[in-house]
Amino acid sequence: MSGPLAGTVWWDGRASRDPVLPRSLDHPGGGARPVTVGEWLRHDSRRLLPPDRGRPDAE
């Protein structure tokens, strides 16, 4: 992928009829900056999921 979102992590929700969206570490704010691959590698990948999608801190 090229352009301003090159090197970012995406959620492919097509299997559950959800959209394909860039992942972020700041879900509640909306419009947050997409997370880069390097940032993703430094975090628990579950932290990149929205709160209602199985994040451990959502319990």
N, CA and C atoms as an extended XYZ file, in Angstrom:
177
Properties=species:S:1:pos:R:3:atomname:S:1:resname:S:1:resid:I:1 pbc="F F F"
N         0.840       -1.165        0.000 N   MET     1
C         0.000        0.000        0.000 CA  MET     1
C         0.892        1.236        0.000 C   MET     1
N         0.461        2.229       -0.704 N   SER     2
C         1.214        3.481       -0.713 CA  SER     2
C         0.291        4.613       -0.266 C   SER     2
N         0.848        5.766       -0.061 N   GLY     3
C         0.063        6.917        0.349 CA  GLY     3
C         0.177        7.176        1.833 C   GLY     3
N        -0.686        8.042        2.375 N   PRO     4
C        -0.547        8.463        3.766 CA  PRO     4
C        -0.787        7.355        4.797 C   PRO     4
N        -1.459        6.278        4.427 N   LEU     5
C        -1.709        5.189        5.373 CA  LEU     5
C        -0.789        3.983        5.169 C   LEU     5
N         0.238        4.153        4.363 N   ALA     6
C         1.214        3.070        4.180 CA  ALA     6
C         1.880        2.764        5.517 C   ALA     6
N         2.039        1.485        5.834 N   GLY     7
C         2.703        1.075        7.075 CA  GLY     7
C         1.793        1.052        8.287 C   GLY     7
N         0.479        1.162        8.083 N   THR     8
C        -0.453        1.110        9.208 CA  THR     8
C        -1.152       -0.247        9.243 C   THR     8
N        -1.742       -0.560       10.394 N   VAL     9
C        -2.408       -1.845       10.614 CA  VAL     9
C        -3.912       -1.659       10.380 C   VAL     9
N        -4.513       -2.644        9.716 N   TRP    10
C        -5.930       -2.568        9.370 CA  TRP    10
C        -6.701       -3.745        9.935 C   TRP    10
N        -7.980       -3.532       10.222 N   TRP    11
C        -8.912       -4.585       10.631 CA  TRP    11
C        -9.735       -4.948        9.403 C   TRP    11
N        -9.702       -6.206        9.032 N   ASP    12
C       -10.512       -6.666        7.905 CA  ASP    12
C       -11.730       -7.371        8.471 C   ASP    12
N       -12.826       -6.669        8.562 N   GLY    13
C       -14.029       -7.214        9.162 CA  GLY    13
C       -14.998       -7.831        8.173 C   GLY    13
N       -14.567       -8.044        6.945 N   ARG    14
C       -15.489       -8.554        5.927 CA  ARG    14
C       -16.080       -9.910        6.272 C   ARG    14
N       -15.363      -10.747        7.017 N   ALA    15
C       -15.891      -12.068        7.367 CA  ALA    15
C       -17.122      -11.956        8.260 C   ALA    15
N       -17.225      -10.886        9.031 N   SER    16
C       -18.380      -10.681        9.905 CA  SER    16
C       -19.257       -9.519        9.427 C   SER    16
N       -19.109       -9.185        8.153 N   ARG    17
C       -19.874       -8.104        7.520 CA  ARG    17
C       -19.599       -6.740        8.131 C   ARG    17
N       -18.422       -6.580        8.707 N   ASP    18
C       -17.968       -5.295        9.219 CA  ASP    18
C       -17.059       -4.665        8.174 C   ASP    18
N       -16.785       -3.382        8.280 N   PRO    19
C       -15.928       -2.729        7.290 CA  PRO    19
C       -14.445       -3.033        7.501 C   PRO    19
N       -13.650       -2.669        6.528 N   VAL    20
C       -12.192       -2.708        6.629 CA  VAL    20
C       -11.788       -1.331        7.147 C   VAL    20
N       -11.134       -1.305        8.321 N   LEU    21
C       -10.809       -0.038        8.969 CA  LEU    21
C        -9.374       -0.018        9.472 C   LEU    21
N        -8.745        1.155        9.487 N   PRO    22
C        -7.418        1.246       10.109 CA  PRO    22
C        -7.556        1.093       11.622 C   PRO    22
N        -6.611        0.431       12.261 N   ARG    23
C        -6.616        0.228       13.707 CA  ARG    23
C        -5.966        1.420       14.387 C   ARG    23
N        -6.365        1.642       15.631 N   SER    24
C        -5.876        2.758       16.418 CA  SER    24
C        -5.700        2.317       17.860 C   SER    24
N        -4.865        3.017       18.601 N   LEU    25
C        -4.729        2.748       20.030 CA  LEU    25
C        -5.681        3.618       20.839 C   LEU    25
N        -6.408        4.516       20.171 N   ASP    26
C        -7.326        5.433       20.846 CA  ASP    26
C        -8.707        5.317       20.218 C   ASP    26
N        -9.475        4.297       20.594 N   HIS    27
C       -10.783        4.055       19.991 CA  HIS    27
C       -11.863        5.044       20.404 C   HIS    27
N       -11.955        5.419       21.695 N   PRO    28
C       -13.078        6.250       22.098 CA  PRO    28
C       -13.116        7.619       21.416 C   PRO    28
N       -11.960        8.178       21.081 N   GLY    29
C       -11.915        9.520       20.523 CA  GLY    29
C       -12.477        9.638       19.120 C   GLY    29
N       -12.512        8.564       18.376 N   GLY    30
C       -12.969        8.630       16.991 CA  GLY    30
C       -12.026        9.482       16.153 C   GLY    30
N       -11.749        9.069       14.968 N   GLY    31
C       -10.851        9.815       14.106 CA  GLY    31
C        -9.408        9.808       14.584 C   GLY    31
N        -9.063        8.851       15.426 N   ALA    32
C        -7.711        8.780       15.970 CA  ALA    32
C        -6.712        8.363       14.896 C   ALA    32
N        -5.462        8.683       15.129 N   ARG    33
C        -4.385        8.334       14.213 CA  ARG    33
C        -4.236        6.823       14.125 C   ARG    33
N        -4.145        6.271       12.910 N   PRO    34
C        -3.935        4.825       12.761 CA  PRO    34
C        -2.592        4.397       13.359 C   PRO    34
N        -2.549        3.195       13.908 N   VAL    35
C        -1.339        2.654       14.514 CA  VAL    35
C        -0.415        2.124       13.413 C   VAL    35
N         0.880        2.337       13.595 N   THR    36
C         1.854        1.818       12.628 CA  THR    36
C         2.204        0.379       12.976 C   THR    36
N         2.797       -0.319       12.046 N   VAL    37
C         3.210       -1.706       12.281 CA  VAL    37
C         4.187       -1.764       13.448 C   VAL    37
N         5.123       -0.842       13.529 N   GLY    38
C         6.090       -0.819       14.630 CA  GLY    38
C         5.414       -0.645       15.978 C   GLY    38
N         4.431        0.244       16.061 N   GLU    39
C         3.685        0.436       17.309 CA  GLU    39
C         2.909       -0.826       17.661 C   GLU    39
N         2.312       -1.448       16.663 N   TRP    40
C         1.547       -2.672       16.881 CA  TRP    40
C         2.442       -3.770       17.446 C   TRP    40
N         3.643       -3.883       16.944 N   LEU    41
C         4.562       -4.916       17.418 CA  LEU    41
C         4.969       -4.696       18.869 C   LEU    41
N         4.899       -3.461       19.352 N   ARG    42
C         5.267       -3.151       20.740 CA  ARG    42
C         4.100       -3.298       21.718 C   ARG    42
N         2.888       -3.589       21.244 N   HIS    43
C         1.712       -3.698       22.103 CA  HIS    43
C         1.084       -5.084       21.985 C   HIS    43
N         0.288       -5.422       22.979 N   ASP    44
C        -0.546       -6.614       22.900 CA  ASP    44
C        -1.548       -6.365       21.776 C   ASP    44
N        -1.593       -7.217       20.781 N   SER    45
C        -2.451       -6.969       19.619 CA  SER    45
C        -3.924       -6.857       20.000 C   SER    45
N        -4.345       -7.431       21.124 N   ARG    46
C        -5.742       -7.300       21.542 CA  ARG    46
C        -6.078       -5.863       21.909 C   ARG    46
N        -5.079       -5.062       22.266 N   ARG    47
C        -5.314       -3.662       22.607 CA  ARG    47
C        -5.786       -2.874       21.378 C   ARG    47
N        -5.520       -3.376       20.198 N   LEU    48
C        -5.926       -2.701       18.978 CA  LEU    48
C        -7.388       -2.941       18.629 C   LEU    48
N        -8.041       -3.874       19.330 N   LEU    49
C        -9.445       -4.152       19.061 CA  LEU    49
C       -10.322       -3.128       19.770 C   LEU    49
N       -11.459       -2.787       19.189 N   PRO    50
C       -12.397       -1.910       19.899 CA  PRO    50
C       -12.811       -2.555       21.214 C   PRO    50
N       -13.237       -1.772       22.205 N   PRO    51
C       -13.582       -2.314       23.533 CA  PRO    51
C       -14.616       -3.432       23.491 C   PRO    51
N       -15.535       -3.430       22.557 N   ASP    52
C       -16.558       -4.467       22.511 CA  ASP    52
C       -16.117       -5.695       21.726 C   ASP    52
N       -14.848       -5.807       21.380 N   ARG    53
C       -14.340       -6.919       20.569 CA  ARG    53
C       -13.327       -7.775       21.314 C   ARG    53
N       -13.548       -8.077       22.577 N   GLY    54
C       -12.706       -9.037       23.293 CA  GLY    54
C       -11.455       -8.480       23.917 C   GLY    54
N       -11.387       -7.176       24.110 N   ARG    55
C       -10.225       -6.619       24.795 CA  ARG    55
C       -10.262       -7.009       26.266 C   ARG    55
N        -9.128       -7.383       26.834 N   PRO    56
C        -9.110       -7.809       28.229 CA  PRO    56
C        -9.546       -6.711       29.188 C   PRO    56
N        -9.317       -5.413       28.866 N   ASP    57
C        -9.698       -4.330       29.767 CA  ASP    57
C       -11.165       -3.966       29.644 C   ASP    57
N       -11.919       -4.640       28.769 N   ALA    58
C       -13.346       -4.362       28.594 CA  ALA    58
C       -14.187       -5.166       29.567 C   ALA    58
N       -13.569       -6.059       30.295 N   GLU    59
C       -14.327       -6.937       31.204 CA  GLU    59
C       -14.577       -6.277       32.533 C   GLU    59
